[in-house]
Short mmCIF file of C-alpha atoms in Angstrom, two decimals:
data_model
loop_
_atom_site.label_atom_id
_atom_site.label_comp_id
_atom_site.label_asym_id
_atom_site.label_seq_id
_atom_site.Cartn_x
_atom_site.Cartn_y
_atom_site.Cartn_z
CA MET A 23 2.82 -15.74 -38.36
CA PRO A 24 4.98 -18.44 -36.80
CA GLN A 25 7.61 -16.97 -34.37
CA THR A 26 11.24 -18.06 -34.73
CA THR A 27 13.34 -18.91 -31.69
CA ARG A 28 15.13 -15.64 -32.23
CA GLY A 29 11.89 -13.81 -32.42
CA LEU A 30 10.74 -15.36 -29.05
CA ALA A 31 14.18 -14.51 -27.39
CA THR A 32 13.86 -10.92 -28.54
CA ARG A 33 10.31 -10.74 -27.24
CA GLN A 34 11.59 -12.06 -23.75
CA GLY A 35 14.28 -9.48 -23.84
CA ILE A 36 11.89 -6.67 -24.68
CA LEU A 37 9.59 -7.71 -21.84
CA GLU A 38 12.34 -7.70 -19.38
CA VAL A 39 13.15 -4.14 -20.11
CA ALA A 40 9.32 -3.30 -20.27
CA THR A 41 8.83 -4.77 -16.78
CA ALA A 42 11.69 -2.77 -15.26
CA ILE A 43 10.47 0.46 -16.90
CA ALA A 44 6.84 -0.18 -15.90
CA SER A 45 7.83 -0.75 -12.24
CA VAL A 46 9.41 2.70 -12.06
CA GLU A 47 7.39 4.88 -14.60
CA GLY A 48 4.11 2.94 -14.53
CA LEU A 49 2.36 0.97 -17.20
CA GLU A 50 1.20 4.19 -18.83
CA GLY A 51 4.82 5.43 -19.11
CA LEU A 52 5.39 2.30 -21.29
CA THR A 53 5.01 3.74 -24.82
CA LEU A 54 6.42 1.97 -27.88
CA GLY A 55 8.47 5.05 -28.37
CA ARG A 56 10.08 5.05 -25.01
CA LEU A 57 10.73 1.30 -25.22
CA ALA A 58 12.27 1.63 -28.67
CA THR A 59 14.65 4.27 -27.41
CA ASP A 60 15.65 2.21 -24.43
CA LEU A 61 16.26 -0.93 -26.55
CA SER A 62 17.78 0.94 -29.54
CA MET A 63 15.23 -0.67 -31.77
CA SER A 64 13.05 0.81 -34.34
CA LYS A 65 9.31 1.54 -33.34
CA SER A 66 8.19 -0.64 -36.37
CA GLY A 67 10.45 -3.56 -35.01
CA LEU A 68 8.65 -3.37 -31.71
CA PHE A 69 5.26 -2.96 -33.50
CA ALA A 70 5.82 -6.39 -35.03
CA HIS A 71 5.90 -7.84 -31.53
CA PHE A 72 3.18 -5.78 -29.96
CA GLY A 73 0.44 -4.32 -32.04
CA SER A 74 -0.72 -1.74 -29.65
CA LYS A 75 0.33 -0.07 -26.28
CA GLU A 76 -2.41 -2.09 -24.56
CA ASP A 77 -0.99 -5.39 -26.04
CA LEU A 78 2.41 -4.29 -24.69
CA GLN A 79 1.01 -3.48 -21.23
CA LEU A 80 -0.83 -6.94 -21.17
CA ALA A 81 2.33 -8.81 -22.29
CA THR A 82 4.33 -7.04 -19.70
CA ILE A 83 1.85 -7.93 -17.01
CA GLU A 84 2.09 -11.48 -18.07
CA HIS A 85 5.83 -11.32 -17.93
CA ALA A 86 5.74 -9.89 -14.46
CA ARG A 87 3.24 -12.52 -13.35
CA GLN A 88 5.51 -15.23 -14.49
CA ILE A 89 8.25 -13.98 -12.27
CA TYR A 90 5.86 -14.06 -9.21
CA VAL A 91 4.78 -17.54 -10.10
CA ASP A 92 8.37 -18.84 -10.33
CA GLN A 93 9.81 -16.97 -7.44
CA VAL A 94 7.03 -16.75 -5.00
CA ILE A 95 4.06 -18.94 -5.84
CA LEU A 96 5.67 -22.28 -6.86
CA PRO A 97 8.16 -22.22 -3.98
CA GLY A 98 5.27 -21.50 -1.59
CA LEU A 99 3.10 -24.35 -2.91
CA ALA A 100 6.08 -26.71 -2.91
CA ASP A 101 5.94 -26.55 0.87
CA ALA A 102 3.39 -28.53 2.98
CA PRO A 103 -0.19 -27.05 2.60
CA GLY A 104 -1.37 -24.86 5.44
CA ILE A 105 0.81 -22.66 7.62
CA ALA A 106 4.12 -23.76 6.02
CA THR A 107 2.78 -22.64 2.62
CA LEU A 108 1.40 -19.39 4.14
CA TYR A 109 4.67 -18.52 5.72
CA ARG A 110 6.68 -19.36 2.60
CA LEU A 111 4.50 -17.27 0.18
CA CYS A 112 5.12 -14.25 2.59
CA ASP A 113 8.83 -15.11 2.88
CA ARG A 114 9.48 -15.52 -0.90
CA TYR A 115 7.45 -12.32 -1.78
CA LEU A 116 9.54 -10.30 0.77
CA ALA A 117 12.79 -11.96 -0.53
CA LEU A 118 11.89 -11.02 -4.08
CA MET A 119 11.42 -7.31 -2.97
CA GLU A 120 14.60 -7.34 -0.94
CA GLN A 121 16.44 -8.55 -4.00
CA ARG A 122 15.03 -5.54 -5.93
CA ALA A 123 13.71 -7.81 -8.65
CA PHE A 124 11.90 -4.74 -9.95
CA PRO A 125 13.74 -1.47 -9.70
CA GLY A 126 10.53 0.50 -8.84
CA GLY A 127 9.34 -2.07 -6.22
CA CYS A 128 6.54 -4.66 -6.45
CA PHE A 129 5.26 -4.65 -9.97
CA PHE A 130 1.72 -5.29 -8.91
CA ALA A 131 1.52 -2.71 -6.09
CA ALA A 132 2.60 -0.13 -8.60
CA ALA A 133 0.09 -1.35 -11.17
CA MET A 134 -2.74 -1.34 -8.56
CA ALA A 135 -1.88 2.26 -7.63
CA GLU A 136 -1.79 3.32 -11.19
CA PHE A 137 -4.95 1.57 -12.65
CA ASP A 138 -7.36 1.48 -9.73
CA ALA A 139 -9.20 4.48 -11.22
CA ARG A 140 -8.70 3.63 -14.95
CA PRO A 141 -11.42 1.25 -16.25
CA GLY A 142 -10.53 -1.16 -19.00
CA VAL A 143 -8.85 -4.54 -19.70
CA VAL A 144 -5.60 -3.61 -18.11
CA ARG A 145 -7.22 -2.62 -14.77
CA ASP A 146 -9.43 -5.84 -15.09
CA THR A 147 -6.35 -7.99 -15.56
CA ILE A 148 -4.58 -6.46 -12.46
CA ALA A 149 -7.67 -6.86 -10.44
CA MET A 150 -8.12 -10.59 -11.42
CA LEU A 151 -4.43 -11.33 -10.62
CA GLN A 152 -4.68 -9.62 -7.22
CA ARG A 153 -7.76 -11.57 -6.54
CA GLN A 154 -5.95 -14.79 -7.28
CA TRP A 155 -3.12 -13.73 -4.92
CA LEU A 156 -5.51 -13.09 -2.09
CA ASP A 157 -7.35 -16.36 -2.85
CA LEU A 158 -4.07 -18.22 -2.62
CA LEU A 159 -3.38 -16.72 0.88
CA GLU A 160 -6.98 -17.42 1.99
CA ARG A 161 -6.91 -21.04 0.70
CA ALA A 162 -3.62 -21.73 2.54
CA ALA A 163 -5.23 -20.31 5.71
CA ARG A 164 -8.21 -22.55 5.24
CA ASP A 165 -5.78 -25.50 4.80
CA GLY A 166 -4.11 -24.53 7.97
CA VAL A 167 -7.35 -24.54 9.98
CA ARG A 168 -8.46 -27.90 8.48
CA LEU A 169 -5.02 -29.50 9.36
CA GLY A 170 -5.17 -28.18 13.00
CA GLU A 171 -2.28 -25.75 12.45
CA LEU A 172 -4.39 -22.55 12.81
CA ASN A 173 -7.12 -22.16 15.51
CA ARG A 174 -10.62 -23.12 14.52
CA GLY A 175 -11.96 -19.48 14.99
CA VAL A 176 -9.43 -18.02 12.49
CA ASP A 177 -11.07 -16.21 9.65
CA SER A 178 -9.03 -17.05 6.57
CA VAL A 179 -10.10 -13.82 4.66
CA GLN A 180 -9.05 -11.80 7.64
CA LEU A 181 -5.65 -13.54 8.00
CA GLY A 182 -4.94 -13.33 4.35
CA PHE A 183 -5.67 -9.52 4.33
CA GLU A 184 -3.29 -8.96 7.41
CA LEU A 185 -0.53 -10.79 5.82
CA GLU A 186 -0.90 -9.02 2.49
CA ALA A 187 -1.07 -5.56 4.40
CA ALA A 188 2.24 -6.29 6.14
CA MET A 189 3.89 -7.22 2.62
CA LEU A 190 2.33 -4.48 0.65
CA SER A 191 3.15 -1.67 3.12
CA ALA A 192 6.79 -2.85 3.42
CA ASN A 193 7.08 -2.42 -0.28
CA TRP A 194 5.75 1.18 -0.30
CA TYR A 195 7.90 2.37 2.67
CA PHE A 196 10.95 0.63 1.57
CA HIS A 197 10.78 2.50 -1.71
CA LEU A 198 9.93 5.73 -0.17
CA TYR A 199 12.87 5.74 2.28
CA SER A 200 15.26 3.13 0.69
CA ASP A 201 15.22 1.67 4.14
CA ALA A 202 15.50 -2.11 4.47
CA ARG A 203 14.40 -2.09 8.12
CA PHE A 204 10.80 -1.97 6.67
CA PHE A 205 11.35 -5.57 5.48
CA VAL A 206 12.44 -6.49 9.05
CA LEU A 207 9.18 -5.01 10.48
CA SER A 208 7.14 -6.79 7.78
CA ARG A 209 8.78 -10.22 8.62
CA ALA A 210 8.19 -9.70 12.29
CA ALA A 211 4.48 -8.74 11.56
CA VAL A 212 4.10 -11.88 9.41
CA GLN A 213 5.51 -14.04 12.26
CA ARG A 214 3.51 -12.28 14.95
CA THR A 215 0.19 -12.57 12.90
CA LEU A 216 0.79 -16.33 12.14
CA ARG A 217 1.80 -17.21 15.70
CA ALA A 218 -1.26 -15.41 17.10
CA ALA A 219 -3.50 -17.56 14.86
CA ALA A 220 -1.53 -20.91 15.24
CA THR A 221 -2.29 -23.87 17.48
CA SER A 222 0.65 -25.45 19.27
CA LYS A 223 1.15 -27.78 16.27
CA GLY A 224 1.29 -24.77 13.96
CA ARG A 225 3.64 -22.93 16.24
CA ARG A 226 6.09 -25.90 16.22
CA MET A 227 5.91 -25.73 12.40
CA LEU A 228 6.73 -22.06 12.48
CA GLU A 229 9.69 -22.43 14.91
CA GLY A 230 11.88 -23.72 12.05
CA THR A 231 11.20 -20.52 10.21
CA GLU A 232 12.40 -18.28 13.15
CA GLU A 233 16.03 -18.96 12.23
CA VAL A 234 15.23 -17.75 8.63
CA VAL A 235 13.59 -14.58 9.93
CA ARG A 236 16.70 -13.86 12.27
CA GLN A 237 19.01 -14.34 9.28
CA GLY A 238 16.78 -12.13 7.02
CA ALA A 239 16.80 -9.31 9.72
CA GLU A 240 20.54 -9.55 10.03
CA ARG A 241 20.97 -9.35 6.15
CA ALA A 242 18.71 -6.33 5.99
CA LEU A 243 20.42 -4.43 8.86
CA LEU A 244 23.78 -5.31 7.37
CA ARG A 245 22.63 -3.70 4.09
CA VAL A 246 21.43 -0.62 5.94
CA ARG A 247 24.82 -0.20 7.63
CA ARG A 248 26.65 -0.69 4.42
CA ALA A 249 24.45 1.99 2.75
CA ALA A 250 25.10 4.35 5.71
CA GLN A 251 28.86 3.62 5.48
CA GLY A 252 28.70 4.30 1.74
CA ARG A 253 27.22 7.77 2.57
CA THR A 254 29.96 8.50 5.07
CA ASP A 255 32.76 7.49 2.65
CA ARG A 256 31.48 9.86 -0.04
CA MET B 15 1.51 41.71 -3.25
CA PRO B 16 -1.12 41.56 -0.40
CA GLN B 17 -3.83 38.96 -1.15
CA THR B 18 -7.45 40.14 -0.88
CA THR B 19 -10.09 37.93 0.93
CA ARG B 20 -11.47 37.10 -2.51
CA GLY B 21 -8.06 36.05 -3.63
CA LEU B 22 -7.73 33.78 -0.59
CA ALA B 23 -11.13 32.22 -1.23
CA THR B 24 -10.27 31.55 -4.88
CA ARG B 25 -6.96 29.98 -3.85
CA GLN B 26 -8.79 27.72 -1.42
CA GLY B 27 -11.28 26.74 -4.18
CA ILE B 28 -8.55 26.12 -6.67
CA LEU B 29 -6.73 23.77 -4.12
CA GLU B 30 -9.89 21.85 -3.35
CA VAL B 31 -10.22 20.97 -7.12
CA ALA B 32 -6.39 20.37 -7.33
CA THR B 33 -6.45 17.99 -4.37
CA ALA B 34 -9.34 16.01 -6.04
CA ILE B 35 -7.61 15.85 -9.31
CA ALA B 36 -4.23 14.75 -7.81
CA SER B 37 -5.85 11.89 -5.82
CA VAL B 38 -7.03 10.33 -9.11
CA GLU B 39 -4.49 11.50 -11.74
CA GLY B 40 -1.49 12.03 -9.56
CA LEU B 41 0.41 15.16 -8.71
CA GLU B 42 2.14 14.95 -12.10
CA GLY B 43 -1.23 14.98 -13.92
CA LEU B 44 -1.74 18.35 -12.04
CA THR B 45 -0.66 20.83 -14.80
CA LEU B 46 -1.73 24.46 -14.80
CA GLY B 47 -3.52 23.78 -18.23
CA ARG B 48 -5.41 20.89 -16.87
CA LEU B 49 -6.52 22.78 -13.82
CA ALA B 50 -7.43 25.90 -15.78
CA THR B 51 -9.73 23.80 -18.05
CA ASP B 52 -11.44 22.17 -15.04
CA LEU B 53 -11.95 25.47 -13.32
CA SER B 54 -12.80 27.53 -16.47
CA MET B 55 -10.01 29.91 -15.62
CA SER B 56 -7.25 31.40 -17.63
CA LYS B 57 -3.84 30.00 -17.25
CA SER B 58 -2.58 33.34 -16.46
CA GLY B 59 -5.18 33.70 -13.67
CA LEU B 60 -3.85 30.51 -12.13
CA PHE B 61 -0.24 31.63 -12.68
CA ALA B 62 -0.90 34.63 -10.40
CA HIS B 63 -1.62 32.13 -7.54
CA PHE B 64 0.92 29.47 -8.30
CA GLY B 65 4.17 30.54 -10.11
CA SER B 66 5.10 26.97 -11.27
CA LYS B 67 3.75 23.39 -11.46
CA GLU B 68 6.03 22.62 -8.42
CA ASP B 69 4.53 25.45 -6.46
CA LEU B 70 1.08 24.08 -7.26
CA GLN B 71 2.08 20.60 -6.32
CA LEU B 72 3.45 21.76 -3.00
CA ALA B 73 0.40 24.00 -2.15
CA THR B 74 -1.98 20.95 -3.00
CA ILE B 75 0.08 18.81 -0.66
CA GLU B 76 -0.32 21.42 2.11
CA HIS B 77 -4.05 21.66 1.36
CA ALA B 78 -4.39 17.89 1.68
CA ARG B 79 -2.22 17.82 4.85
CA GLN B 80 -4.57 20.21 6.50
CA ILE B 81 -7.58 17.98 5.76
CA TYR B 82 -5.80 15.03 7.56
CA VAL B 83 -4.85 17.37 10.41
CA ASP B 84 -8.43 18.60 10.86
CA GLN B 85 -10.17 15.22 10.28
CA VAL B 86 -7.65 12.63 11.66
CA ILE B 87 -4.90 14.07 13.71
CA LEU B 88 -6.64 16.59 15.93
CA PRO B 89 -9.61 14.30 16.79
CA GLY B 90 -6.99 11.55 17.51
CA LEU B 91 -5.00 13.83 19.78
CA ALA B 92 -8.10 15.26 21.57
CA ASP B 93 -8.51 11.68 23.05
CA ALA B 94 -6.44 10.49 26.06
CA PRO B 95 -2.89 9.87 25.11
CA GLY B 96 -1.93 6.18 24.67
CA ILE B 97 -4.16 3.37 23.36
CA ALA B 98 -7.23 5.75 22.98
CA THR B 99 -5.23 8.07 20.72
CA LEU B 100 -3.84 5.16 18.78
CA TYR B 101 -7.26 3.82 18.19
CA ARG B 102 -8.81 7.18 17.24
CA LEU B 103 -6.14 7.93 14.74
CA CYS B 104 -6.78 4.63 12.91
CA ASP B 105 -10.50 5.13 13.27
CA ARG B 106 -10.54 8.68 11.91
CA TYR B 107 -8.33 7.87 8.98
CA LEU B 108 -10.55 4.87 7.97
CA ALA B 109 -13.66 7.03 8.38
CA LEU B 110 -12.15 9.69 6.09
CA MET B 111 -11.41 7.05 3.41
CA GLU B 112 -14.95 5.50 3.87
CA GLN B 113 -16.50 8.99 3.30
CA ARG B 114 -14.46 9.12 0.05
CA ALA B 115 -12.86 12.49 0.99
CA PHE B 116 -10.62 12.10 -1.91
CA PRO B 117 -12.12 10.58 -5.09
CA GLY B 118 -8.93 8.70 -5.93
CA GLY B 119 -8.39 7.42 -2.34
CA CYS B 120 -5.84 8.39 0.22
CA PHE B 121 -4.07 11.45 -1.02
CA PHE B 122 -0.71 10.60 0.55
CA ALA B 123 -0.80 6.77 -0.46
CA ALA B 124 -1.20 7.90 -3.99
CA ALA B 125 1.51 10.53 -3.65
CA MET B 126 3.93 8.00 -2.12
CA ALA B 127 3.24 5.53 -4.95
CA GLU B 128 3.84 8.29 -7.53
CA PHE B 129 6.92 10.03 -6.05
CA ASP B 130 8.96 7.32 -4.39
CA ALA B 131 11.25 7.12 -7.44
CA ARG B 132 11.23 10.88 -8.38
CA PRO B 133 13.83 12.70 -6.40
CA GLY B 134 13.19 16.36 -5.53
CA VAL B 135 11.33 18.73 -3.21
CA VAL B 136 7.95 17.04 -3.81
CA ARG B 137 9.13 13.66 -2.83
CA ASP B 138 11.05 15.10 0.17
CA THR B 139 7.90 16.78 1.41
CA ILE B 140 5.91 13.56 1.03
CA ALA B 141 8.61 11.63 2.83
CA MET B 142 8.68 14.12 5.65
CA LEU B 143 4.95 14.15 6.07
CA GLN B 144 4.79 10.30 6.07
CA ARG B 145 7.70 10.19 8.65
CA GLN B 146 5.58 12.53 10.87
CA TRP B 147 2.54 10.26 10.49
CA LEU B 148 4.58 7.20 11.52
CA ASP B 149 6.15 9.15 14.37
CA LEU B 150 2.71 10.12 15.59
CA LEU B 151 1.64 6.45 15.79
CA GLU B 152 4.86 5.52 17.47
CA ARG B 153 4.60 8.20 20.07
CA ALA B 154 0.96 7.14 21.01
CA ALA B 155 2.31 3.55 21.31
CA ARG B 156 5.11 4.66 23.64
CA ASP B 157 2.53 6.61 25.73
CA GLY B 158 0.46 3.48 25.85
CA VAL B 159 3.31 1.41 27.18
CA ARG B 160 4.29 4.21 29.75
CA LEU B 161 0.69 4.43 30.92
CA GLY B 162 0.35 0.69 31.44
CA GLU B 163 -2.14 0.29 28.63
CA LEU B 164 0.15 -1.78 26.33
CA ASN B 165 2.52 -4.53 27.43
CA ARG B 166 6.03 -3.49 28.37
CA GLY B 167 7.60 -5.71 25.65
CA VAL B 168 5.55 -3.88 22.93
CA ASP B 169 7.90 -2.29 20.27
CA SER B 170 6.27 1.00 19.43
CA VAL B 171 7.91 1.13 15.86
CA GLN B 172 6.56 -2.45 15.09
CA LEU B 173 3.10 -1.57 16.46
CA GLY B 174 2.92 1.67 14.45
CA PHE B 175 3.98 -0.16 11.27
CA GLU B 176 1.36 -2.83 11.60
CA LEU B 177 -1.48 -0.33 12.22
CA GLU B 178 -0.29 1.67 9.26
CA ALA B 179 -0.13 -1.52 7.09
CA ALA B 180 -3.82 -2.33 7.93
CA MET B 181 -4.88 1.21 6.93
CA LEU B 182 -2.80 1.64 3.79
CA SER B 183 -3.69 -1.74 2.36
CA ALA B 184 -7.44 -1.14 3.00
CA ASN B 185 -7.09 2.09 0.91
CA TRP B 186 -5.56 0.30 -2.04
CA TYR B 187 -7.79 -2.75 -2.11
CA PHE B 188 -11.01 -0.61 -1.56
CA HIS B 189 -10.03 1.46 -4.67
CA LEU B 190 -9.17 -1.50 -6.84
CA TYR B 191 -12.37 -3.42 -6.15
CA SER B 192 -14.88 -0.55 -4.92
CA ASP B 193 -15.51 -3.03 -2.10
CA ALA B 194 -16.12 -1.46 1.35
CA ARG B 195 -15.54 -4.83 3.04
CA PHE B 196 -11.86 -4.10 3.05
CA PHE B 197 -12.47 -1.32 5.67
CA VAL B 198 -14.26 -4.01 7.76
CA LEU B 199 -11.10 -6.18 7.50
CA SER B 200 -8.86 -3.22 8.30
CA ARG B 201 -10.86 -2.20 11.31
CA ALA B 202 -10.81 -5.69 12.63
CA ALA B 203 -7.08 -5.95 12.05
CA VAL B 204 -6.55 -2.60 13.98
CA GLN B 205 -8.62 -4.09 16.93
CA ARG B 206 -6.82 -7.38 16.84
CA THR B 207 -3.44 -5.83 16.81
CA LEU B 208 -4.18 -3.37 19.53
CA ARG B 209 -5.83 -6.02 21.77
CA ALA B 210 -2.97 -8.36 21.27
CA ALA B 211 -0.52 -5.63 22.54
CA ALA B 212 -2.90 -4.34 25.39
CA THR B 213 -2.73 -4.98 29.11
CA SER B 214 -5.99 -5.65 30.89
CA LYS B 215 -6.24 -1.82 31.59
CA GLY B 216 -5.67 -1.26 27.82
CA ARG B 217 -8.27 -3.76 26.86
CA ARG B 218 -11.00 -2.29 29.16
CA MET B 219 -10.21 1.08 27.36
CA LEU B 220 -10.72 -0.52 23.96
CA GLU B 221 -13.99 -2.16 24.85
CA GLY B 222 -15.80 1.12 24.46
CA THR B 223 -14.52 1.21 20.86
CA GLU B 224 -15.91 -2.21 19.96
CA GLU B 225 -19.46 -0.85 19.58
CA VAL B 226 -18.02 1.82 17.21
CA VAL B 227 -16.31 -1.00 15.12
CA ARG B 228 -19.56 -2.94 15.00
CA GLN B 229 -21.52 0.09 13.79
CA GLY B 230 -18.71 0.86 11.31
CA ALA B 231 -18.86 -2.71 9.88
CA GLU B 232 -22.66 -2.61 9.59
CA ARG B 233 -22.54 0.72 7.78
CA ALA B 234 -19.90 -0.66 5.32
CA LEU B 235 -21.91 -3.82 4.67
CA LEU B 236 -25.14 -1.77 4.25
CA ARG B 237 -23.33 0.33 1.55
CA VAL B 238 -22.10 -2.93 -0.24
CA ARG B 239 -25.66 -4.29 -0.19
CA ARG B 240 -27.00 -0.96 -1.55
CA ALA B 241 -24.38 -0.98 -4.31
CA ALA B 242 -25.34 -4.57 -5.25
CA GLN B 243 -29.00 -3.64 -5.22
CA GLY B 244 -28.23 -0.62 -7.45
CA ARG B 245 -26.64 -3.02 -9.99
CA THR B 246 -29.64 -5.39 -9.84
CA ASP B 247 -32.10 -2.58 -10.35
CA ARG B 248 -30.29 -1.35 -13.56
#
């Protein structure tokens, strides 16, 4: 069945709502009934777009993936390969979380937590995409070593894991406490980890990013103060 | 109503099963009906122990907390205050996860992921216990600075966050891929983070732990190889 432009637009709109629901309620909470209620659509109207709950889950994952590609991965890869890409990938990921692009926090962190013990095509898709993300960090780390920006002894798998750990944990703690200071801790961890692995050439390349970090920290603290002010005003 | 010894034993037995279920299915999946089926008990029998689903959830959290206190926190605090305690808390936490004490992975990581967006007494309890855990890491880091084992400039909140990040992320990735190498990465991250913050006195204290790490890594890799062998044999 050929899809009309209107059909495509509607599909996009549905997936935007589905992505937001899934980040809070989980992909299992994403039933056609729930989505139909939220969108004031008929279940049969939704059924024309997505034949099954699993189809809807997979389409929602693909929609979320595209957001990370546009907002994190493409900006990261647009930078020079090596330490600049590595820094930018972390920076863009944290910025996306700070902007609360997903109301329930990182879509894929939530999906990992939900599906790690549920075998099937949804889990396999999430596992494959997380593998691609870790590979991206590891490849940028290898480029950094090759280009003399990171020390020869640096293990790219280890460095990728440590950067991912700083990002993933900031996401969980930010959402538990609604406390933006966890992003400040995460950015400082990314900087410290990269600097510890960097050559003097690599450290010079990172210096330009320090200003960005300082500004990011100030923005986050400002937001914390405003939130505290809001509570006092009430 | 005074509880008999048999009543207490039964309550312990119920909570052991409840903790295992919650680590896989989540605390929301922990209904009296589900638990009654798994235990071959009547729902009214369970109801005598736990008046409501929320009571059951809170009792399960308390049961899980006691496991972490016995297996992680008390062994950690039994060591010298400062860097030795800091190292031991991380080591014992990772050992508990490696032993698969909870079939679905870290009970509190799962609980955080499930309840961060669900206001109420269950979320508040989880948030309070996670705060106590971060405080414990931060206090050990402050002791380390005071005792001259960690550099004066070390920020105890930052160090606590980075160690927690290494632990939490190993838990999530281990369960997504059933790959024990993530514990090896996590242990190496803990060592690297502590060494980078340590004075020469602190580094000498850590040296004794290197052997422990090497053995832990070997055990983990052996397990990976055995699992791979098992797949080949089938």
